[in-house]
Amino acid sequence: MTKIVFVGAGAMVEAIIHGLTKEKIISPESIYVTNKSDENQLNYLKEKYNVQIVCDQKKALTEANIIFLAMKPKDANEALTSLATYLNNNTTIISVIAGISIQTITNSLGNRPIARVMPNTSAAVGMSASAICWNELIPEASKLPIINLLESIGSVKVVAEEDLHVVTALSGSGPAYLYYFAEQFESAAIEHGLNKVDARQLFIQTMEGAAQMLKKGDVEPEELRRKVTSPGGTTEAGLEQLMEHKVNEAIFACINAAQNRSRELGKLFET
């Protein structure tokens, strides 16, 4: 029986547990959770999902098949040091910590199967866009089960580890940027007389419809944009303002800053 231990108990851990239990990937009795100090959060997860709170850390970690590293980057160094003593040689480590490399985790925990995953908070509704990479010690036979486990919270793409920095910027942080756009579109619509409920529902449906058009994959985003944009029409007038305000440059700067921060977090941990 697979035994999974989550080190960390925040929103991402809850989202993953929700997916695993909802899709019946693993029974709650085989899911264990520990964190640094938040006993209330642990009790909440136990009551809501019937998972196990780690009381005997040595026993739980020694017997674990998979350990998810989900603590904050600032707590990672201390946590890895404390974990290293207890792990058995066959335990697979899956890290969802932004920026910290497989090599850095190996330096703390030794040579063992290690994967890094960058999900996003849409995992809470089973719609995460996750990317994964792994070291050469993860057997081929183990890769599909790990992917299947993560598909309980959304889609999964296998990428090179170096690409996780831009993945973090694009899909890891991406929901926050879309929520920011939603805030601004909603505020602008309300300013021009639309009520908040209607503004939000219209924007949500617009995002969902546009996402489905993109998902079909047979037409490039540029062409889809052109098809909506009639010469001299309302869409063209709006797009001209976006271009005049250099929104494209802001988006490039946004992605660049986020992926640079991912790299900085890794370097801070290494030092």
PDB file of N, CA and C in Angstrom, residues 142-219:
ATOM      1  N   SER A 142       7.963   3.983 -12.560  1.00  0.00           N
ATOM      2  CA  SER A 142       7.363   4.838 -11.524  1.00  0.00           C
ATOM      3  C   SER A 142       6.832   6.156 -12.076  1.00  0.00           C
ATOM      4  N   LYS A 143       7.257   6.512 -13.293  1.00  0.00           N
ATOM      5  CA  LYS A 143       6.902   7.841 -13.817  1.00  0.00           C
ATOM      6  C   LYS A 143       5.402   7.975 -14.089  1.00  0.00           C
ATOM      7  N   LEU A 144       4.821   6.981 -14.739  1.00  0.00           N
ATOM      8  CA  LEU A 144       3.388   7.064 -15.057  1.00  0.00           C
ATOM      9  C   LEU A 144       2.533   7.098 -13.799  1.00  0.00           C
ATOM     10  N   PRO A 145       2.796   6.255 -12.785  1.00  0.00           N
ATOM     11  CA  PRO A 145       2.009   6.370 -11.553  1.00  0.00           C
ATOM     12  C   PRO A 145       2.093   7.745 -10.893  1.00  0.00           C
ATOM     13  N   ILE A 146       3.293   8.371 -10.946  1.00  0.00           N
ATOM     14  CA  ILE A 146       3.422   9.714 -10.372  1.00  0.00           C
ATOM     15  C   ILE A 146       2.587  10.712 -11.177  1.00  0.00           C
ATOM     16  N   ILE A 147       2.651  10.598 -12.508  1.00  0.00           N
ATOM     17  CA  ILE A 147       1.838  11.481 -13.355  1.00  0.00           C
ATOM     18  C   ILE A 147       0.356  11.259 -13.087  1.00  0.00           C
ATOM     19  N   ASN A 148      -0.056   9.998 -12.981  1.00  0.00           N
ATOM     20  CA  ASN A 148      -1.471   9.701 -12.698  1.00  0.00           C
ATOM     21  C   ASN A 148      -1.906  10.312 -11.368  1.00  0.00           C
ATOM     22  N   LEU A 149      -1.020  10.253 -10.390  1.00  0.00           N
ATOM     23  CA  LEU A 149      -1.316  10.839  -9.086  1.00  0.00           C
ATOM     24  C   LEU A 149      -1.564  12.344  -9.226  1.00  0.00           C
ATOM     25  N   LEU A 150      -0.697  13.012  -9.981  1.00  0.00           N
ATOM     26  CA  LEU A 150      -0.813  14.462 -10.140  1.00  0.00           C
ATOM     27  C   LEU A 150      -1.962  14.858 -11.060  1.00  0.00           C
ATOM     28  N   GLU A 151      -2.367  13.961 -11.950  1.00  0.00           N
ATOM     29  CA  GLU A 151      -3.494  14.271 -12.827  1.00  0.00           C
ATOM     30  C   GLU A 151      -4.815  14.309 -12.063  1.00  0.00           C
ATOM     31  N   SER A 152      -4.802  13.884 -10.806  1.00  0.00           N
ATOM     32  CA  SER A 152      -6.006  14.017  -9.982  1.00  0.00           C
ATOM     33  C   SER A 152      -6.313  15.483  -9.691  1.00  0.00           C
ATOM     34  N   ILE A 153      -5.339  16.386  -9.917  1.00  0.00           N
ATOM     35  CA  ILE A 153      -5.567  17.819  -9.676  1.00  0.00           C
ATOM     36  C   ILE A 153      -5.504  18.637 -10.966  1.00  0.00           C
ATOM     37  N   GLY A 154      -5.385  17.986 -12.121  1.00  0.00           N
ATOM     38  CA  GLY A 154      -5.341  18.732 -13.382  1.00  0.00           C
ATOM     39  C   GLY A 154      -4.431  18.089 -14.406  1.00  0.00           C
ATOM     40  N   SER A 155      -3.936  18.881 -15.339  1.00  0.00           N
ATOM     41  CA  SER A 155      -3.076  18.365 -16.406  1.00  0.00           C
ATOM     42  C   SER A 155      -1.613  18.411 -15.972  1.00  0.00           C
ATOM     43  N   VAL A 156      -0.793  17.555 -16.593  1.00  0.00           N
ATOM     44  CA  VAL A 156       0.631  17.456 -16.233  1.00  0.00           C
ATOM     45  C   VAL A 156       1.479  17.434 -17.500  1.00  0.00           C
ATOM     46  N   LYS A 157       2.517  18.236 -17.534  1.00  0.00           N
ATOM     47  CA  LYS A 157       3.482  18.247 -18.630  1.00  0.00           C
ATOM     48  C   LYS A 157       4.866  17.911 -18.083  1.00  0.00           C
ATOM     49  N   VAL A 158       5.585  17.045 -18.774  1.00  0.00           N
ATOM     50  CA  VAL A 158       6.965  16.731 -18.397  1.00  0.00           C
ATOM     51  C   VAL A 158       7.879  17.734 -19.099  1.00  0.00           C
ATOM     52  N   VAL A 159       8.738  18.401 -18.334  1.00  0.00           N
ATOM     53  CA  VAL A 159       9.628  19.424 -18.891  1.00  0.00           C
ATOM     54  C   VAL A 159      11.042  19.199 -18.352  1.00  0.00           C
ATOM     55  N   ALA A 160      12.000  19.888 -18.965  1.00  0.00           N
ATOM     56  CA  ALA A 160      13.362  19.911 -18.422  1.00  0.00           C
ATOM     57  C   ALA A 160      13.378  20.770 -17.163  1.00  0.00           C
ATOM     58  N   GLU A 161      14.253  20.432 -16.222  1.00  0.00           N
ATOM     59  CA  GLU A 161      14.274  21.179 -14.955  1.00  0.00           C
ATOM     60  C   GLU A 161      14.529  22.666 -15.171  1.00  0.00           C
ATOM     61  N   GLU A 162      15.390  23.008 -16.096  1.00  0.00           N
ATOM     62  CA  GLU A 162      15.695  24.414 -16.352  1.00  0.00           C
ATOM     63  C   GLU A 162      14.431  25.189 -16.734  1.00  0.00           C
ATOM     64  N   ASP A 163      13.475  24.512 -17.373  1.00  0.00           N
ATOM     65  CA  ASP A 163      12.249  25.185 -17.816  1.00  0.00           C
ATOM     66  C   ASP A 163      11.271  25.461 -16.678  1.00  0.00           C
ATOM     67  N   LEU A 164      11.514  24.879 -15.509  1.00  0.00           N
ATOM     68  CA  LEU A 164      10.585  25.097 -14.393  1.00  0.00           C
ATOM     69  C   LEU A 164      10.551  26.547 -13.933  1.00  0.00           C
ATOM     70  N   HIS A 165      11.629  27.302 -14.178  1.00  0.00           N
ATOM     71  CA  HIS A 165      11.621  28.718 -13.785  1.00  0.00           C
ATOM     72  C   HIS A 165      10.559  29.479 -14.572  1.00  0.00           C
ATOM     73  N   VAL A 166      10.515  29.271 -15.874  1.00  0.00           N
ATOM     74  CA  VAL A 166       9.516  29.984 -16.669  1.00  0.00           C
ATOM     75  C   VAL A 166       8.135  29.372 -16.463  1.00  0.00           C
ATOM     76  N   VAL A 167       8.059  28.062 -16.204  1.00  0.00           N
ATOM     77  CA  VAL A 167       6.771  27.444 -15.874  1.00  0.00           C
ATOM     78  C   VAL A 167       6.205  28.075 -14.599  1.00  0.00           C
ATOM     79  N   THR A 168       7.074  28.301 -13.615  1.00  0.00           N
ATOM     80  CA  THR A 168       6.654  28.954 -12.373  1.00  0.00           C
ATOM     81  C   THR A 168       6.052  30.320 -12.669  1.00  0.00           C
ATOM     82  N   ALA A 169       6.692  31.057 -13.567  1.00  0.00           N
ATOM     83  CA  ALA A 169       6.203  32.390 -13.927  1.00  0.00           C
ATOM     84  C   ALA A 169       4.911  32.324 -14.722  1.00  0.00           C
ATOM     85  N   LEU A 170       4.815  31.348 -15.629  1.00  0.00           N
ATOM     86  CA  LEU A 170       3.663  31.279 -16.536  1.00  0.00           C
ATOM     87  C   LEU A 170       2.437  30.672 -15.868  1.00  0.00           C
ATOM     88  N   SER A 171       2.533  29.413 -15.449  1.00  0.00           N
ATOM     89  CA  SER A 171       1.353  28.730 -14.919  1.00  0.00           C
ATOM     90  C   SER A 171       1.328  28.652 -13.403  1.00  0.00           C
ATOM     91  N   GLY A 172       2.524  28.639 -12.763  1.00  0.00           N
ATOM     92  CA  GLY A 172       2.545  28.616 -11.309  1.00  0.00           C
ATOM     93  C   GLY A 172       1.956  29.895 -10.730  1.00  0.00           C
ATOM     94  N   SER A 173       2.421  31.037 -11.207  1.00  0.00           N
ATOM     95  CA  SER A 173       1.924  32.333 -10.752  1.00  0.00           C
ATOM     96  C   SER A 173       0.772  32.847 -11.604  1.00  0.00           C
ATOM     97  N   GLY A 174       0.547  32.218 -12.744  1.00  0.00           N
ATOM     98  CA  GLY A 174      -0.425  32.699 -13.721  1.00  0.00           C
ATOM     99  C   GLY A 174      -1.812  33.001 -13.191  1.00  0.00           C
ATOM    100  N   PRO A 175      -2.396  32.147 -12.324  1.00  0.00           N
ATOM    101  CA  PRO A 175      -3.731  32.481 -11.825  1.00  0.00           C
ATOM    102  C   PRO A 175      -3.814  33.860 -11.178  1.00  0.00           C
ATOM    103  N   ALA A 176      -2.771  34.248 -10.451  1.00  0.00           N
ATOM    104  CA  ALA A 176      -2.793  35.567  -9.801  1.00  0.00           C
ATOM    105  C   ALA A 176      -2.875  36.682 -10.831  1.00  0.00           C
ATOM    106  N   TYR A 177      -2.179  36.521 -11.958  1.00  0.00           N
ATOM    107  CA  TYR A 177      -2.219  37.555 -12.993  1.00  0.00           C
ATOM    108  C   TYR A 177      -3.611  37.629 -13.618  1.00  0.00           C
ATOM    109  N   LEU A 178      -4.223  36.465 -13.855  1.00  0.00           N
ATOM    110  CA  LEU A 178      -5.566  36.459 -14.434  1.00  0.00           C
ATOM    111  C   LEU A 178      -6.584  37.053 -13.462  1.00  0.00           C
ATOM    112  N   TYR A 179      -6.407  36.769 -12.158  1.00  0.00           N
ATOM    113  CA  TYR A 179      -7.307  37.380 -11.178  1.00  0.00           C
ATOM    114  C   TYR A 179      -7.128  38.899 -11.163  1.00  0.00           C
ATOM    115  N   TYR A 180      -5.889  39.342 -11.365  1.00  0.00           N
ATOM    116  CA  TYR A 180      -5.637  40.782 -11.419  1.00  0.00           C
ATOM    117  C   TYR A 180      -6.357  41.409 -12.623  1.00  0.00           C
ATOM    118  N   PHE A 181      -6.264  40.740 -13.784  1.00  0.00           N
ATOM    119  CA  PHE A 181      -6.997  41.234 -14.957  1.00  0.00           C
ATOM    120  C   PHE A 181      -8.497  41.254 -14.679  1.00  0.00           C
ATOM    121  N   ALA A 182      -9.004  40.203 -14.017  1.00  0.00           N
ATOM    122  CA  ALA A 182     -10.427  40.145 -13.687  1.00  0.00           C
ATOM    123  C   ALA A 182     -10.824  41.330 -12.814  1.00  0.00           C
ATOM    124  N   GLU A 183      -9.988  41.651 -11.823  1.00  0.00           N
ATOM    125  CA  GLU A 183     -10.259  42.800 -10.952  1.00  0.00           C
ATOM    126  C   GLU A 183     -10.411  44.077 -11.767  1.00  0.00           C
ATOM    127  N   GLN A 184      -9.457  44.276 -12.689  1.00  0.00           N
ATOM    128  CA  GLN A 184      -9.440  45.534 -13.444  1.00  0.00           C
ATOM    129  C   GLN A 184     -10.597  45.612 -14.443  1.00  0.00           C
ATOM    130  N   PHE A 185     -10.879  44.513 -15.147  1.00  0.00           N
ATOM    131  CA  PHE A 185     -12.002  44.510 -16.095  1.00  0.00           C
ATOM    132  C   PHE A 185     -13.319  44.740 -15.353  1.00  0.00           C
ATOM    133  N   GLU A 186     -13.446  44.085 -14.205  1.00  0.00           N
ATOM    134  CA  GLU A 186     -14.668  44.214 -13.420  1.00  0.00           C
ATOM    135  C   GLU A 186     -14.841  45.653 -12.930  1.00  0.00           C
ATOM    136  N   SER A 187     -13.774  46.246 -12.422  1.00  0.00           N
ATOM    137  CA  SER A 187     -13.841  47.626 -11.931  1.00  0.00           C
ATOM    138  C   SER A 187     -14.209  48.597 -13.050  1.00  0.00           C
ATOM    139  N   ALA A 188     -13.599  48.379 -14.235  1.00  0.00           N
ATOM    140  CA  ALA A 188     -13.893  49.261 -15.373  1.00  0.00           C
ATOM    141  C   ALA A 188     -15.349  49.135 -15.801  1.00  0.00           C
ATOM    142  N   ALA A 189     -15.873  47.908 -15.814  1.00  0.00           N
ATOM    143  CA  ALA A 189     -17.269  47.695 -16.217  1.00  0.00           C
ATOM    144  C   ALA A 189     -18.224  48.345 -15.221  1.00  0.00           C
ATOM    145  N   ILE A 190     -17.903  48.227 -13.918  1.00  0.00           N
ATOM    146  CA  ILE A 190     -18.752  48.833 -12.885  1.00  0.00           C
ATOM    147  C   ILE A 190     -18.737  50.352 -13.001  1.00  0.00           C
ATOM    148  N   GLU A 191     -17.545  50.891 -13.295  1.00  0.00           N
ATOM    149  CA  GLU A 191     -17.433  52.354 -13.449  1.00  0.00           C
ATOM    150  C   GLU A 191     -18.332  52.861 -14.571  1.00  0.00           C
ATOM    151  N   HIS A 192     -18.555  52.018 -15.566  1.00  0.00           N
ATOM    152  CA  HIS A 192     -19.397  52.429 -16.703  1.00  0.00           C
ATOM    153  C   HIS A 192     -20.840  51.955 -16.553  1.00  0.00           C
ATOM    154  N   GLY A 193     -21.232  51.569 -15.322  1.00  0.00           N
ATOM    155  CA  GLY A 193     -22.644  51.357 -15.048  1.00  0.00           C
ATOM    156  C   GLY A 193     -23.118  49.926 -14.892  1.00  0.00           C
ATOM    157  N   LEU A 194     -22.273  48.935 -15.190  1.00  0.00           N
ATOM    158  CA  LEU A 194     -22.695  47.544 -15.061  1.00  0.00           C
ATOM    159  C   LEU A 194     -22.624  47.138 -13.591  1.00  0.00           C
ATOM    160  N   ASN A 195     -23.595  46.327 -13.135  1.00  0.00           N
ATOM    161  CA  ASN A 195     -23.504  45.898 -11.739  1.00  0.00           C
ATOM    162  C   ASN A 195     -22.449  44.795 -11.591  1.00  0.00           C
ATOM    163  N   LYS A 196     -21.977  44.623 -10.350  1.00  0.00           N
ATOM    164  CA  LYS A 196     -20.839  43.737 -10.085  1.00  0.00           C
ATOM    165  C   LYS A 196     -21.129  42.291 -10.454  1.00  0.00           C
ATOM    166  N   VAL A 197     -22.314  41.807 -10.139  1.00  0.00           N
ATOM    167  CA  VAL A 197     -22.660  40.407 -10.429  1.00  0.00           C
ATOM    168  C   VAL A 197     -22.627  40.144 -11.925  1.00  0.00           C
ATOM    169  N   ASP A 198     -23.259  41.015 -12.699  1.00  0.00           N
ATOM    170  CA  ASP A 198     -23.283  40.832 -14.151  1.00  0.00           C
ATOM    171  C   ASP A 198     -21.882  40.962 -14.747  1.00  0.00           C
ATOM    172  N   ALA A 199     -21.113  41.942 -14.253  1.00  0.00           N
ATOM    173  CA  ALA A 199     -19.757  42.146 -14.768  1.00  0.00           C
ATOM    174  C   ALA A 199     -18.912  40.892 -14.558  1.00  0.00           C
ATOM    175  N   ARG A 200     -19.000  40.315 -13.352  1.00  0.00           N
ATOM    176  CA  ARG A 200     -18.192  39.140 -13.068  1.00  0.00           C
ATOM    177  C   ARG A 200     -18.638  37.942 -13.912  1.00  0.00           C
ATOM    178  N   GLN A 201     -19.931  37.702 -13.988  1.00  0.00           N
ATOM    179  CA  GLN A 201     -20.413  36.548 -14.741  1.00  0.00           C
ATOM    180  C   GLN A 201     -20.052  36.660 -16.225  1.00  0.00           C
ATOM    181  N   LEU A 202     -20.170  37.865 -16.768  1.00  0.00           N
ATOM    182  CA  LEU A 202     -19.827  38.061 -18.175  1.00  0.00           C
ATOM    183  C   LEU A 202     -18.338  37.858 -18.409  1.00  0.00           C
ATOM    184  N   PHE A 203     -17.511  38.342 -17.487  1.00  0.00           N
ATOM    185  CA  PHE A 203     -16.070  38.188 -17.670  1.00  0.00           C
ATOM    186  C   PHE A 203     -15.656  36.723 -17.524  1.00  0.00           C
ATOM    187  N   ILE A 204     -16.231  36.029 -16.537  1.00  0.00           N
ATOM    188  CA  ILE A 204     -15.907  34.608 -16.357  1.00  0.00           C
ATOM    189  C   ILE A 204     -16.258  33.823 -17.615  1.00  0.00           C
ATOM    190  N   GLN A 205     -17.466  34.051 -18.150  1.00  0.00           N
ATOM    191  CA  GLN A 205     -17.864  33.319 -19.352  1.00  0.00           C
ATOM    192  C   GLN A 205     -16.977  33.678 -20.538  1.00  0.00           C
ATOM    193  N   THR A 206     -16.562  34.931 -20.593  1.00  0.00           N
ATOM    194  CA  THR A 206     -15.664  35.358 -21.674  1.00  0.00           C
ATOM    195  C   THR A 206     -14.327  34.636 -21.579  1.00  0.00           C
ATOM    196  N   MET A 207     -13.778  34.532 -20.359  1.00  0.00           N
ATOM    197  CA  MET A 207     -12.509  33.814 -20.174  1.00  0.00           C
ATOM    198  C   MET A 207     -12.661  32.336 -20.523  1.00  0.00           C
ATOM    199  N   GLU A 208     -13.752  31.731 -20.047  1.00  0.00           N
ATOM    200  CA  GLU A 208     -13.957  30.308 -20.312  1.00  0.00           C
ATOM    201  C   GLU A 208     -14.119  30.043 -21.803  1.00  0.00           C
ATOM    202  N   GLY A 209     -14.876  30.900 -22.476  1.00  0.00           N
ATOM    203  CA  GLY A 209     -15.073  30.720 -23.918  1.00  0.00           C
ATOM    204  C   GLY A 209     -13.782  30.888 -24.695  1.00  0.00           C
ATOM    205  N   ALA A 210     -13.009  31.925 -24.345  1.00  0.00           N
ATOM    206  CA  ALA A 210     -11.734  32.152 -25.031  1.00  0.00           C
ATOM    207  C   ALA A 210     -10.768  30.990 -24.774  1.00  0.00           C
ATOM    208  N   ALA A 211     -10.765  30.473 -23.538  1.00  0.00           N
ATOM    209  CA  ALA A 211      -9.892  29.338 -23.211  1.00  0.00           C
ATOM    210  C   ALA A 211     -10.266  28.114 -24.042  1.00  0.00           C
ATOM    211  N   GLN A 212     -11.559  27.881 -24.216  1.00  0.00           N
ATOM    212  CA  GLN A 212     -11.990  26.731 -25.021  1.00  0.00           C
ATOM    213  C   GLN A 212     -11.596  26.902 -26.487  1.00  0.00           C
ATOM    214  N   MET A 213     -11.690  28.123 -26.988  1.00  0.00           N
ATOM    215  CA  MET A 213     -11.263  28.380 -28.378  1.00  0.00           C
ATOM    216  C   MET A 213      -9.771  28.095 -28.535  1.00  0.00           C
ATOM    217  N   LEU A 214      -8.973  28.529 -27.565  1.00  0.00           N
ATOM    218  CA  LEU A 214      -7.536  28.251 -27.596  1.00  0.00           C
ATOM    219  C   LEU A 214      -7.257  26.759 -27.468  1.00  0.00           C
ATOM    220  N   LYS A 215      -8.054  26.098 -26.628  1.00  0.00           N
ATOM    221  CA  LYS A 215      -7.827  24.687 -26.357  1.00  0.00           C
ATOM    222  C   LYS A 215      -8.038  23.826 -27.592  1.00  0.00           C
ATOM    223  N   LYS A 216      -8.896  24.260 -28.476  1.00  0.00           N
ATOM    224  CA  LYS A 216      -9.115  23.501 -29.713  1.00  0.00           C
ATOM    225  C   LYS A 216      -7.814  23.332 -30.480  1.00  0.00           C
ATOM    226  N   GLY A 217      -6.946  24.343 -30.394  1.00  0.00           N
ATOM    227  CA  GLY A 217      -5.584  24.223 -30.906  1.00  0.00           C
ATOM    228  C   GLY A 217      -5.414  24.318 -32.399  1.00  0.00           C
ATOM    229  N   ASP A 218      -6.487  24.571 -33.138  1.00  0.00           N
ATOM    230  CA  ASP A 218      -6.347  24.590 -34.594  1.00  0.00           C
ATOM    231  C   ASP A 218      -6.156  26.001 -35.147  1.00  0.00           C
ATOM    232  N   VAL A 219      -6.248  27.022 -34.287  1.00  0.00           N
ATOM    233  CA  VAL A 219      -6.069  28.404 -34.729  1.00  0.00           C
ATOM    234  C   VAL A 219      -5.152  29.106 -33.718  1.00  0.00           C
TER     235      VAL A 219
END
